[in-house]
Coordinates of C-alpha atoms in Angstrom, one line a residue:
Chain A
X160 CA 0.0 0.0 0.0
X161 CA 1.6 3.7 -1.2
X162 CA 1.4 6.4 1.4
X163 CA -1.3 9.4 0.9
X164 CA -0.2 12.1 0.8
X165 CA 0.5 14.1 3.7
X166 CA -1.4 17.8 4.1
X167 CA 0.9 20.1 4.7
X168 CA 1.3 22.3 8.3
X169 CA -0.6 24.8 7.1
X170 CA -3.5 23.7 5.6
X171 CA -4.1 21.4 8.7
X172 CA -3.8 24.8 11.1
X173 CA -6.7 27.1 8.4
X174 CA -8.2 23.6 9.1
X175 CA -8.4 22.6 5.4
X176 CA -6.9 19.0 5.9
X177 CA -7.7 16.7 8.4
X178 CA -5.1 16.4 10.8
X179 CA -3.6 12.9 11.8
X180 CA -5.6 12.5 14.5
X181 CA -9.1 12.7 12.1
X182 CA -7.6 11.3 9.5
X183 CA -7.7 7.9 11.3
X184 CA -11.5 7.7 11.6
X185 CA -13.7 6.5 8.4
X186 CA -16.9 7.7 9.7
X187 CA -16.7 11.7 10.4
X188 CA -20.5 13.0 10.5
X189 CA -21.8 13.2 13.7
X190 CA -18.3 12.4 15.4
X191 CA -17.9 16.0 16.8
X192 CA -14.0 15.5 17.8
X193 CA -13.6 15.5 13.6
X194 CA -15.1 18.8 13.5
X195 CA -11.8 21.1 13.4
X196 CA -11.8 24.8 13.8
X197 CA -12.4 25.8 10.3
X198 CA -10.1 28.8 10.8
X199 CA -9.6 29.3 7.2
X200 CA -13.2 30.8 7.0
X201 CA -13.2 32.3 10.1
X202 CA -10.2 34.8 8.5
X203 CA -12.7 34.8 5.3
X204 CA -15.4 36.1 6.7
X205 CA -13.6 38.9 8.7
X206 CA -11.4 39.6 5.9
X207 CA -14.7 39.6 3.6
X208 CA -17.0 41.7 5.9
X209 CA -13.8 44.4 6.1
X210 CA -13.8 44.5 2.7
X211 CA -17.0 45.3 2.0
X212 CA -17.1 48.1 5.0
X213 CA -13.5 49.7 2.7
X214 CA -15.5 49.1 -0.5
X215 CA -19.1 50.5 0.4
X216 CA -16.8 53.4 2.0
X217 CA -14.9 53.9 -0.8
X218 CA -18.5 53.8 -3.0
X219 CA -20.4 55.6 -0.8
X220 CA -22.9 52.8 -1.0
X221 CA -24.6 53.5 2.4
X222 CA -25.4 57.2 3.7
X223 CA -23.2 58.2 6.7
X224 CA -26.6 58.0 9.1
X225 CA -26.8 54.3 8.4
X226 CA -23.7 53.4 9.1
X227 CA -19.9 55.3 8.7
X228 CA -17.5 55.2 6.5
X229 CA -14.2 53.5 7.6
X230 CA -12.3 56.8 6.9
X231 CA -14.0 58.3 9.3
X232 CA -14.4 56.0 12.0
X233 CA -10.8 55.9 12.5
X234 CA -10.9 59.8 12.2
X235 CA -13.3 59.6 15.1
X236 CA -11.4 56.9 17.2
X237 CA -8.4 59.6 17.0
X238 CA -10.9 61.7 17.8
X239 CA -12.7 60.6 20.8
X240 CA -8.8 59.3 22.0
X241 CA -7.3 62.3 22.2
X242 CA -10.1 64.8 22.7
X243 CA -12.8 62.4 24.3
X244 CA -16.4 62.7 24.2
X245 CA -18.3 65.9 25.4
X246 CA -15.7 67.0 27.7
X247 CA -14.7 63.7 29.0
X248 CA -12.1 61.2 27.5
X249 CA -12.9 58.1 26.3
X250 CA -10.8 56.3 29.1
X251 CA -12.8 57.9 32.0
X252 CA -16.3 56.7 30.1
X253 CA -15.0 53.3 30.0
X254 CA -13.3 53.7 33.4
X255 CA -16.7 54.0 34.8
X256 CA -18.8 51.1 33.3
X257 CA -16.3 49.2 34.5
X258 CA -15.7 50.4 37.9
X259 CA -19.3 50.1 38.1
X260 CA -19.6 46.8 37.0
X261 CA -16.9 45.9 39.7
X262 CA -18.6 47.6 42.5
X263 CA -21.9 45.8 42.0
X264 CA -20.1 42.3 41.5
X265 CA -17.6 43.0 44.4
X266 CA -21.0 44.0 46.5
X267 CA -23.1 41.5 45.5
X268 CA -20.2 39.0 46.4
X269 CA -19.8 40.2 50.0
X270 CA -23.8 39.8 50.2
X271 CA -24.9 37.0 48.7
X272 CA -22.1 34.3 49.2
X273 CA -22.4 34.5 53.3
X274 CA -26.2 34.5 52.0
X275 CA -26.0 31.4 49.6
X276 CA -24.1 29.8 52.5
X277 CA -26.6 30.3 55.1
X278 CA -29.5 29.4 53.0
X279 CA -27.9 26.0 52.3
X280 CA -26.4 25.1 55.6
X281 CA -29.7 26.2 57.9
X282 CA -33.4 25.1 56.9
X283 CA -33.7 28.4 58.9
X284 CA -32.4 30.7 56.5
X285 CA -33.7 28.8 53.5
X286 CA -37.2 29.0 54.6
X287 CA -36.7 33.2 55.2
X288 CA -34.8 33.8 52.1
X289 CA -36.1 31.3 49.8
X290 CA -39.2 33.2 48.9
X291 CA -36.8 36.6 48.0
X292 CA -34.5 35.1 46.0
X293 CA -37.2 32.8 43.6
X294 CA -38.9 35.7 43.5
X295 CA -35.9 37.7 42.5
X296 CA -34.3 35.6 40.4
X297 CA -36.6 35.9 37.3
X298 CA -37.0 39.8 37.4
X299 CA -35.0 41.0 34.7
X300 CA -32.4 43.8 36.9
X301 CA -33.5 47.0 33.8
X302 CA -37.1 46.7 35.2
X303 CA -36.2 47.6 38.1
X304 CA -34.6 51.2 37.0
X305 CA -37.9 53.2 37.1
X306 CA -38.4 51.9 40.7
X307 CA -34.6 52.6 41.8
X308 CA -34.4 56.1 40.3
X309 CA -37.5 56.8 42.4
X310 CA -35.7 55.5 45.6
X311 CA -32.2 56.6 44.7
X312 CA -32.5 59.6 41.7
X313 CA -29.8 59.0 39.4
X314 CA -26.6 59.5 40.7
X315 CA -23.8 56.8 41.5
X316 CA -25.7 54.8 44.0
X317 CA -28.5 54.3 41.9
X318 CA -26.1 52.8 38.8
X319 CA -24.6 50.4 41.5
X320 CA -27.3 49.4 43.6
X321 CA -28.7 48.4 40.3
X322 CA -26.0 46.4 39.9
X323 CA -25.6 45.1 43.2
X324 CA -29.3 43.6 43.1
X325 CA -28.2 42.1 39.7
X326 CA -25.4 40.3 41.4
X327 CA -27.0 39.5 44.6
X328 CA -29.3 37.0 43.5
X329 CA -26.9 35.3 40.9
X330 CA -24.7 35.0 43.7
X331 CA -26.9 34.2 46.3
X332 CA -27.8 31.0 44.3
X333 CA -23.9 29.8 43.1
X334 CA -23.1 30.3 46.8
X335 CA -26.0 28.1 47.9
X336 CA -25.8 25.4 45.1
X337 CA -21.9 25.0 46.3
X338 CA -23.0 24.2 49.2
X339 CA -25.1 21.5 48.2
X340 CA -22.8 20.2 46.3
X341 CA -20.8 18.9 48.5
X342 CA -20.1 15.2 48.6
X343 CA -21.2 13.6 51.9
X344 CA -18.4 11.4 52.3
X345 CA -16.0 14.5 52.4
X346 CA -18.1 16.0 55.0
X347 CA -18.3 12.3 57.1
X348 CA -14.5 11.7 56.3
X349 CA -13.7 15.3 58.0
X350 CA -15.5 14.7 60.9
X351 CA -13.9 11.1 61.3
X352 CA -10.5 12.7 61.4
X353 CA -11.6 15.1 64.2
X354 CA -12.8 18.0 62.6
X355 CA -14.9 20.8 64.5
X356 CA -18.3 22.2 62.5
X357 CA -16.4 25.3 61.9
X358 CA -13.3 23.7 60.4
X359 CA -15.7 21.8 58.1
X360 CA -17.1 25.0 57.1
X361 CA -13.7 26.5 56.6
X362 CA -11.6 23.8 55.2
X363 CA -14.5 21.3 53.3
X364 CA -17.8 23.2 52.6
X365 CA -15.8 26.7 51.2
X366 CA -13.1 25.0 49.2
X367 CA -15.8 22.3 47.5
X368 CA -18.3 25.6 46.7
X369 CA -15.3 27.9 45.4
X370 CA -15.9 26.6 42.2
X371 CA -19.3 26.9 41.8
X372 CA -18.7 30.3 43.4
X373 CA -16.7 31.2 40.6
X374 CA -18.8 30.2 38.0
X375 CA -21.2 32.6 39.9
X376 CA -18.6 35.5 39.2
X377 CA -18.1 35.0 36.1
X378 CA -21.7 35.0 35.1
X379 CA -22.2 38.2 37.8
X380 CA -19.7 39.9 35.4
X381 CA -21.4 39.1 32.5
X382 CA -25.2 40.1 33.2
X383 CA -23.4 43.3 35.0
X384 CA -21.9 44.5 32.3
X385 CA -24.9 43.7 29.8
X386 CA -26.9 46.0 32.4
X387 CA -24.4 48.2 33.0
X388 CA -25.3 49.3 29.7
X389 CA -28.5 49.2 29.5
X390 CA -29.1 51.4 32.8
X391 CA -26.6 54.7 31.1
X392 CA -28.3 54.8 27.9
X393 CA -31.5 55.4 30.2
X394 CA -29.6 57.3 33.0
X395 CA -26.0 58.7 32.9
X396 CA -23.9 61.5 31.8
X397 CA -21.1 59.6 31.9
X398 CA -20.3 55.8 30.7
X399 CA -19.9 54.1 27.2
X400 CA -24.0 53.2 27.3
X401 CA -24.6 57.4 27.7
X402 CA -22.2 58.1 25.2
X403 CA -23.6 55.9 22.9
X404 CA -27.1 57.4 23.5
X405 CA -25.6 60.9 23.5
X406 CA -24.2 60.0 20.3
X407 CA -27.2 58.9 18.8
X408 CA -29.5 61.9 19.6
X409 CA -26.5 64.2 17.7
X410 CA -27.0 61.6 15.0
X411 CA -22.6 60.6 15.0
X412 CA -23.5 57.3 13.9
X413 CA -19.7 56.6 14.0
X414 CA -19.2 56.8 17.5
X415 CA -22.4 54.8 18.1
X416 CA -20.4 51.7 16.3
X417 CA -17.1 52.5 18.2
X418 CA -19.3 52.4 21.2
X419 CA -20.7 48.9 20.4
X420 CA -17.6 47.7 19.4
X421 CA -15.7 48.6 22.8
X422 CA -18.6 47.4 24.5
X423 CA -17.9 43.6 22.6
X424 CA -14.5 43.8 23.4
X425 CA -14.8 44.8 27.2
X426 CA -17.2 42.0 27.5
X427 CA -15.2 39.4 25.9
X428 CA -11.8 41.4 28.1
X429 CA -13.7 40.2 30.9
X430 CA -14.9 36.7 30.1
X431 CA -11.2 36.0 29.3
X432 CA -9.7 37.9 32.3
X433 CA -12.0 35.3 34.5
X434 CA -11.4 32.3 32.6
X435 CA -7.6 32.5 33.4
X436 CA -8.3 34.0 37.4
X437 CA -10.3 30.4 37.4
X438 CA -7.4 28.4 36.1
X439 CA -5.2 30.2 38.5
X440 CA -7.0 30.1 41.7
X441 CA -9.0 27.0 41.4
X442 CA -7.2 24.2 39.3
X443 CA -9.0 21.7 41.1
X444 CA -12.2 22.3 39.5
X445 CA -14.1 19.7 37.8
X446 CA -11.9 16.7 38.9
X447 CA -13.5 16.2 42.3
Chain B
X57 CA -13.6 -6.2 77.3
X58 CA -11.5 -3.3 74.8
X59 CA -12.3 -3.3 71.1
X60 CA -16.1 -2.9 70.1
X61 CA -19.3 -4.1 71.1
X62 CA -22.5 -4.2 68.7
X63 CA -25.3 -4.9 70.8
X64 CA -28.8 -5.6 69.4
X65 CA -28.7 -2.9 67.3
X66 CA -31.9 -2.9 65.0
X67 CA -32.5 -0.1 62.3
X68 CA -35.3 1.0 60.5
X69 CA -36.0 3.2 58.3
X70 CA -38.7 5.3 57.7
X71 CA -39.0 6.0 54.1
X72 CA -40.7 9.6 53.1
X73 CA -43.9 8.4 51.4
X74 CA -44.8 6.1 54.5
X75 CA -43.7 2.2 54.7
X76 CA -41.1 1.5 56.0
X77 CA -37.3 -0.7 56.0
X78 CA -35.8 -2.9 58.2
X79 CA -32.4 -2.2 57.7
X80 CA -30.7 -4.1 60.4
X81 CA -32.7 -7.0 62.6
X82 CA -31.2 -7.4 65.9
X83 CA -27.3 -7.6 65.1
X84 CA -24.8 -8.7 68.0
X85 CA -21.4 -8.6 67.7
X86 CA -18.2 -8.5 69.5
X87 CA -14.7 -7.6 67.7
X88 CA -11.8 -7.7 70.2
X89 CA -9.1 -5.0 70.0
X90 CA -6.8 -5.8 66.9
X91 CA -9.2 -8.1 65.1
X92 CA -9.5 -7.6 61.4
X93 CA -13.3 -8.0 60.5
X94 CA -14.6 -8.1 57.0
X95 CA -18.1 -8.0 56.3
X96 CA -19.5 -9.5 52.8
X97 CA -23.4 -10.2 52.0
X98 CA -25.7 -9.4 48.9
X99 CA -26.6 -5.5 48.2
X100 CA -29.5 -5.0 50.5
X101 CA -27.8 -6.7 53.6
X102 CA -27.1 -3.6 55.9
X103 CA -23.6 -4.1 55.6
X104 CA -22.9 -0.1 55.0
X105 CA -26.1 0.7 57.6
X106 CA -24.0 -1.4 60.0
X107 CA -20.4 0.5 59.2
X108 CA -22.1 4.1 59.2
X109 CA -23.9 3.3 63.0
X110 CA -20.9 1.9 64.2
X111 CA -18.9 5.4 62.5
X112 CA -21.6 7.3 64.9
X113 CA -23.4 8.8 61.4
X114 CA -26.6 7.2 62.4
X115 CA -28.2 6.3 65.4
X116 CA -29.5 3.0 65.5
X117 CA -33.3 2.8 66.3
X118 CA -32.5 0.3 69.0
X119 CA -29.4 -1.3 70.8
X120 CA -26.2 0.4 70.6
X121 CA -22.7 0.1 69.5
X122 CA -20.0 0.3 72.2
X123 CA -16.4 1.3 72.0
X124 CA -13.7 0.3 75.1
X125 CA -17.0 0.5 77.0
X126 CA -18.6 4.0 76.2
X127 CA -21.6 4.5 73.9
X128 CA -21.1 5.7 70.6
X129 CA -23.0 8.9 70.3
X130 CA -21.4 10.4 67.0
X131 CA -18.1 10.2 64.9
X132 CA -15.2 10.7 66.2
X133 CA -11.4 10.9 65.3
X134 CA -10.8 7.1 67.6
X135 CA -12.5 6.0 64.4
X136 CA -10.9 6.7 61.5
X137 CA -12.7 5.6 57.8
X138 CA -11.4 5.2 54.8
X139 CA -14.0 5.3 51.9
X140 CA -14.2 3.9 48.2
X141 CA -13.4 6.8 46.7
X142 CA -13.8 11.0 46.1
X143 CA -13.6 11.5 50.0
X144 CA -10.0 13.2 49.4
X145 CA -10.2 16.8 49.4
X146 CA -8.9 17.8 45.9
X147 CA -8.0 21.5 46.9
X148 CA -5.2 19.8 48.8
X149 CA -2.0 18.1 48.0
X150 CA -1.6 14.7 49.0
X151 CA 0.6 16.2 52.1
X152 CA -2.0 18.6 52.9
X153 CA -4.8 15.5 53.0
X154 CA -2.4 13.4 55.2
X155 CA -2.0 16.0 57.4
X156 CA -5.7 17.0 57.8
X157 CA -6.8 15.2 60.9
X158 CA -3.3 16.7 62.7
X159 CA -3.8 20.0 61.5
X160 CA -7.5 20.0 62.5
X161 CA -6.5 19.0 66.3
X162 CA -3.9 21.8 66.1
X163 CA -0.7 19.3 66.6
X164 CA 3.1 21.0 65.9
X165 CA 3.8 21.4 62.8
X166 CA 7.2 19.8 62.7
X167 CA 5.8 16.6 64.4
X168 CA 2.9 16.6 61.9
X169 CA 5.1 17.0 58.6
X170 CA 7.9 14.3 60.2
X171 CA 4.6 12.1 60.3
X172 CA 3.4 12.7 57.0
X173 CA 6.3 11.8 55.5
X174 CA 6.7 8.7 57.5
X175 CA 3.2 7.5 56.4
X176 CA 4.1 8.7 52.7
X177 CA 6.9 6.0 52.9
X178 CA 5.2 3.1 54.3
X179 CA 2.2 3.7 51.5
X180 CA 4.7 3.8 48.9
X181 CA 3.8 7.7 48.0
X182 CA 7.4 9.7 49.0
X183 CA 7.5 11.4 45.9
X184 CA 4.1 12.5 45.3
X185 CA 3.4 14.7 48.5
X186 CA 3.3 17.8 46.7
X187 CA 1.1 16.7 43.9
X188 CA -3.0 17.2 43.9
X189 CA -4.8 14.6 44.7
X190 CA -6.7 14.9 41.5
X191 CA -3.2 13.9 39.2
X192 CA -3.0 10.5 41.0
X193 CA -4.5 7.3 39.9
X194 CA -7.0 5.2 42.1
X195 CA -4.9 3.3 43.8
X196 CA -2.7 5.9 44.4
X197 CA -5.9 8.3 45.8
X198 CA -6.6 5.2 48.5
X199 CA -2.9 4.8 49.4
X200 CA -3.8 8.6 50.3
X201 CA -6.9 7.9 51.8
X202 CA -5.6 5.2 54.1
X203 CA -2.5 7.8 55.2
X204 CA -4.7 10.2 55.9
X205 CA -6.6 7.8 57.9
X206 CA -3.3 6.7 59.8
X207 CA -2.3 10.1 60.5
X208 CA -4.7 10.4 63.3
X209 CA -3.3 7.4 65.0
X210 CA -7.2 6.2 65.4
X211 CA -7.8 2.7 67.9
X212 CA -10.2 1.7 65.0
X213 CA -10.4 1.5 60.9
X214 CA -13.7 1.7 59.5
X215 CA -13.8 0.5 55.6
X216 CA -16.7 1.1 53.1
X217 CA -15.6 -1.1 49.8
X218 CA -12.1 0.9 49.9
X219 CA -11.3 -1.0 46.9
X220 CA -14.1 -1.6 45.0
X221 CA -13.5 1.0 42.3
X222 CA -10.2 -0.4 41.6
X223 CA -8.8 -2.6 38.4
X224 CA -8.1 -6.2 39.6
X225 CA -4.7 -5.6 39.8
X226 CA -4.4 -3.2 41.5
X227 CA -6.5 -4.0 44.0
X228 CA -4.8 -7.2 44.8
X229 CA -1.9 -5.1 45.2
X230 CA -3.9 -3.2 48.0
X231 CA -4.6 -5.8 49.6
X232 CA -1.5 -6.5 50.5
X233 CA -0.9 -3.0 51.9
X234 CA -4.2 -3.3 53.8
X235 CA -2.7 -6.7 55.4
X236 CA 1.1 -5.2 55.8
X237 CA -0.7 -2.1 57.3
X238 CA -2.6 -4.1 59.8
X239 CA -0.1 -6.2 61.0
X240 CA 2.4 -3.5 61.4
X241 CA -0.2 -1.2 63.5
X242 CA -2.1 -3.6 65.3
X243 CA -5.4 -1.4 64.4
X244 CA -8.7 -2.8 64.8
X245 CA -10.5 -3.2 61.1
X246 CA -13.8 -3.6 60.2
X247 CA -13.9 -4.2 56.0
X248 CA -17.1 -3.6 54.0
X249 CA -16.5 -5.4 50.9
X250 CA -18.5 -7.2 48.0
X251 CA -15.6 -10.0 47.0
X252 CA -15.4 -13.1 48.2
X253 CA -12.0 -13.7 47.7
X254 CA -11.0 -9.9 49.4
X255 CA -13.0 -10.9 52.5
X256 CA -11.5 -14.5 52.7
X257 CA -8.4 -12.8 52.0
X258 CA -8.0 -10.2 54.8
X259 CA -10.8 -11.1 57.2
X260 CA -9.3 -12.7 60.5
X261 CA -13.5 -13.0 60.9
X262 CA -16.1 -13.2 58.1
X263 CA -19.2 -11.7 59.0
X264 CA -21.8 -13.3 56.1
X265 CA -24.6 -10.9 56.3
X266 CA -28.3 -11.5 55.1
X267 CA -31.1 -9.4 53.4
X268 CA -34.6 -8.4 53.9
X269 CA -34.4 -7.6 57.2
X270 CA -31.0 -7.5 57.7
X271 CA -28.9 -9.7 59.7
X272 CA -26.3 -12.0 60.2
X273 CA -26.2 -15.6 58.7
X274 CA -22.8 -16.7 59.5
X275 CA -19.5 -15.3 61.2
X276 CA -16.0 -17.6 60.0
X277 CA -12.7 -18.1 61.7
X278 CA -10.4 -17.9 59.0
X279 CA -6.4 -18.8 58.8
X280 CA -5.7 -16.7 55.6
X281 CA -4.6 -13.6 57.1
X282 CA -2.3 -14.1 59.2
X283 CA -0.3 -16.4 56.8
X284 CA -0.8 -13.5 54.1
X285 CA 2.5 -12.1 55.7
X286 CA 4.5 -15.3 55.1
X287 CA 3.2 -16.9 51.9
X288 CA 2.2 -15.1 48.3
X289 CA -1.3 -13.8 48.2
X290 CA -1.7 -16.1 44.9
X291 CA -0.3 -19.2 46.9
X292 CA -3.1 -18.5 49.4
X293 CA -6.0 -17.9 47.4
X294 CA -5.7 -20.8 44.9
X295 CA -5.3 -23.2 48.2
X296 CA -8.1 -26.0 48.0
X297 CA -9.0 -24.6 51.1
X298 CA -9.6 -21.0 50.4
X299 CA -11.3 -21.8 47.1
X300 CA -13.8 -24.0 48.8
X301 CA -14.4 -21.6 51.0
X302 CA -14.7 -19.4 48.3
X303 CA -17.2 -21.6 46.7
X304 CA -18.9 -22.1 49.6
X305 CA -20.0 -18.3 50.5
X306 CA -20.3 -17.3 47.2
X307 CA -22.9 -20.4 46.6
X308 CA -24.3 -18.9 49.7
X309 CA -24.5 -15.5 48.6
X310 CA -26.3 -16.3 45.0
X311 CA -29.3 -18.0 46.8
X312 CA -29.9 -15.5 49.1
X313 CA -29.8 -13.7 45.6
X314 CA -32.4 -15.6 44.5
X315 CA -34.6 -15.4 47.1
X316 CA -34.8 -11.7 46.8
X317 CA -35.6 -11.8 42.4
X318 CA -38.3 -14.9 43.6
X319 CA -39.9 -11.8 46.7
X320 CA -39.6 -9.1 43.6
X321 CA -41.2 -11.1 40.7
X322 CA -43.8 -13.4 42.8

């Protein structure tokens, strides 16, 4: 038998070729460890939709209200850099969506994990908070705006008390389902080898719901910077959600799109910023 | 008498929709101090029921359990367990689990780490101490698990089927740890186990437990483990005597099988 020939490096990395691994298997469809990444059209399609952005630019194919050119998006990134937006620079409107976002995670942490702990360690708890949180839980956090402007106006608190609730209940529930989670031979093995209630608490029940806990953060972040969002284009004079709304009523489409975008790339910043804190600080997960 | 006394203990449970179980039926037993124990019987027998009472996780509905003489209330570190598997903590290192039931009682740390590493030696584990848990293998993971358990210095062993999720191999190679373990500590062990051969193996007793309710059906003196130390474990278990022994329990075991398919389908 004469040896096929081999796919070169490269068309095995844009995904092209199988690699040795799938080339091994005679049935592919519906094997989803033969699906490789494709990344040959993933650079096609990015390349094509760039292309048609410089070539509809170039055209004037679309009015500038629709959507920008590319000319003068960059023209306004340089702008909005070094001059910022209506008095502030960009940095600080970024700057304070985020810091936002982190003050409403950071509170909702320090309130809902002792929270989710209590309500699954004591039927006590569970029976008082249960009824708050299922309630809760459901209620998307932008209805709540009209109420908390009432209560708060629109100043700081407001944005992250907002935020806070957002978190709360997300956390609330990680915290409590890592407790629950723990495997009952860990908790009898602990207390065989001497182990007081409180050192179970500390050294079994916290270390087996840090995961979970996590998982709880990251999705905190997530949902707090979706809302984060939202709640400056209603309210705000400062923000990337005001500026896009700002932008909008003076009809700069362009830095409506630049808004977006930095909004896609903070959010994905963040997932990735969380995925490696997880791999750091809990490398245990998953193989309990 | 030292060593542990199960008297009369019955168990039942109450089961949440009314009806109810009879786990355990009157079980009396004595196990003097240093007596290894194993305790074999078809699923349904009590045999975990019977470790977890005597481990102070449940109270027994009536009788009790005694250890040197004072009622067992609750768990406590005199009676160490080792289970089958994912009771290590996996956020420590295999140092860190050894050292848990030390740490937890608040013991120097320079005794406690000369320990460890002691115990890391006799289970075969020097080198690993600063690995996770998680990158061992099984056998490896109950070599920790019975380390950890030694740590504590405990007067009794409590095992629930500490090798039951192991390849054959390996687990005969267990065994003999478990066996070179006992002899060399002297620790009282009661063995929870569902093969044959493991209980004729290690058990200086064989409890032969019986379902529906559960009891006990037979209790054998056996000779195997105190010549494990001397002879091969493959010498000893394909001796005429151990495999009619062998034959005879497990013959034993499949009727009482039997019985319980006839109660379910008639």
């Amino acid at each position: 038998m004469t040896d096929k020939k081999q796919p070169s490096e490269a068309a095995i990395w844009l995904g092209l070729a199988d690699n040795t691994f799938t080339r091994q298997k005679t049935v592919k469809f519906g094997d989803a460890s033969a699906v490789n990444s494709g990344r040959f059209y993933s650079i096609l399609i990015v390349c094509g939709l760039i292309a048609l952005w410089v070539l509809s630019s170039r055209l004037g194919l679309v009015k500038e209200f629709y959507w920008p050119t590319i000319g003068s998006t960059f023209d306004r990134i340089g702008l909005l850099v070094t001059e910022g937006f209506r008095n502030v620079s960009l940095w600080e409107h970024i700057g304070i969506s985020v810091y936002r976002v982190i003050s409403g995670v950071v509170y909702g942490a320090i309130v809902g994990i002792p929270l989710g702990f209590a309500m699954g360690l004591s039927s006590t708890a569970r029976g008082f908070f249960d009824p708050i949180v299922e309630f809760m839980r459901p209620i998307p956090p932008l209805a709540l705006i009209p109420l908390i402007i009432l209560w708060f106006g629109i100043d700081e608190t407001a944005k992250i008390f907002l935020l806070f609730l957002a978190s709360l209940f997300i956390m609330t529930i990680a915290a409590r389902s890592g407790v629950s989670s723990v495997r009952i031979s860990k908790v009898h093995a602990a207390y065989s080898l001497g182990a007081s209630k409180m050192q179970i608490l500390r050294h079994v029940i916290l270390p087996n719901a840090l995961p979970e806990i996590f998982t709880g953060l990251r999705t905190s972040m997530g949902v707090c910077w979706g809302t984060v969002v939202a709640a400056e284009l209603v309210a705000a004079d400062k923000g990337i959600g005001s500026m896009i709304m700002i932008a909008k009523n003076f009809l700069q489409t362009d830095t409506v799109v630049i808004g977006i975008i930095i909004i896609g790339v903070i959010g994905y910043a963040i997932e990735i910023f969380m995925r490696f804190l997880e791999r750091w600080l809990i490398p245990w997960k998953g193989k309990g | 008498m030292t060593g542990i006394a199960i008297d009369s203990v019955s168990m039942v449970f109450t089961l949440p929709g009314g009806g109810e179980v009879h786990a355990l039926n009157n079980v009396s037993l004595d196990i003097k101090e240093g007596e290894l124990v194993s305790v074999l019987g078809p699923s349904g027998c009590g045999k975990t029921t019977l470790l977890n009472i005597v481990a102070g996780f449940l109270a027994p509905t009536s009788g009790e359990v005694r250890l040197n003489h004072h009622t067992v209330t609750g768990p406590g570190s005199e009676r160490g367990m080792v289970f089958q598997q994912g009771a290590l903590f996996e956020w420590l290192t295999v140092e860190q689990n050894v050292a848990f039931g030390p740490n937890m009682a608040g013991k120097p740390k320079a005794e406690t780490q000369e320990k460890v590493q002691h115990l890391l030696d006799t289970v075969g584990l020097s080198d690993f101490g600063e690995k996770p848990v998680y990158q061992l293998s099984g056998g490896m993971q109950q070599r920790v698990a019975l380390a950890r358990c030694l740590a504590n210095d405990p007067d009794v062993i409590l095992m629930d089927e500490p090798l039951g999720a192991l390849d054959a191999l390996t687990r005969e190679k267990m065994q003999g740890l478990v066996l070179q373990l006992w002899k060399e500590t002297g620790k009282t062990i009661i063995l929870i186990t569902h093969s044959v051969e493991e209980a004729l193996f290690l058990g200086e007793k064989l409890i032969v437990m019986a379902p529906r309710p559960g009891r006990i059906e037979r209790v054998y003196e056996l000779p195997f483990a105190d010549l494990g130390m001397s002879k091969s474990p493959r010498e000893i278990k394909a001796g005429a005597d151990f495999v009619e022994k062998r034959e005879e329990i497990l013959s034993m075991i499949w009727e009482m099988e039997e019985e319980i398919m006839g109660q379910a389908t008639g």
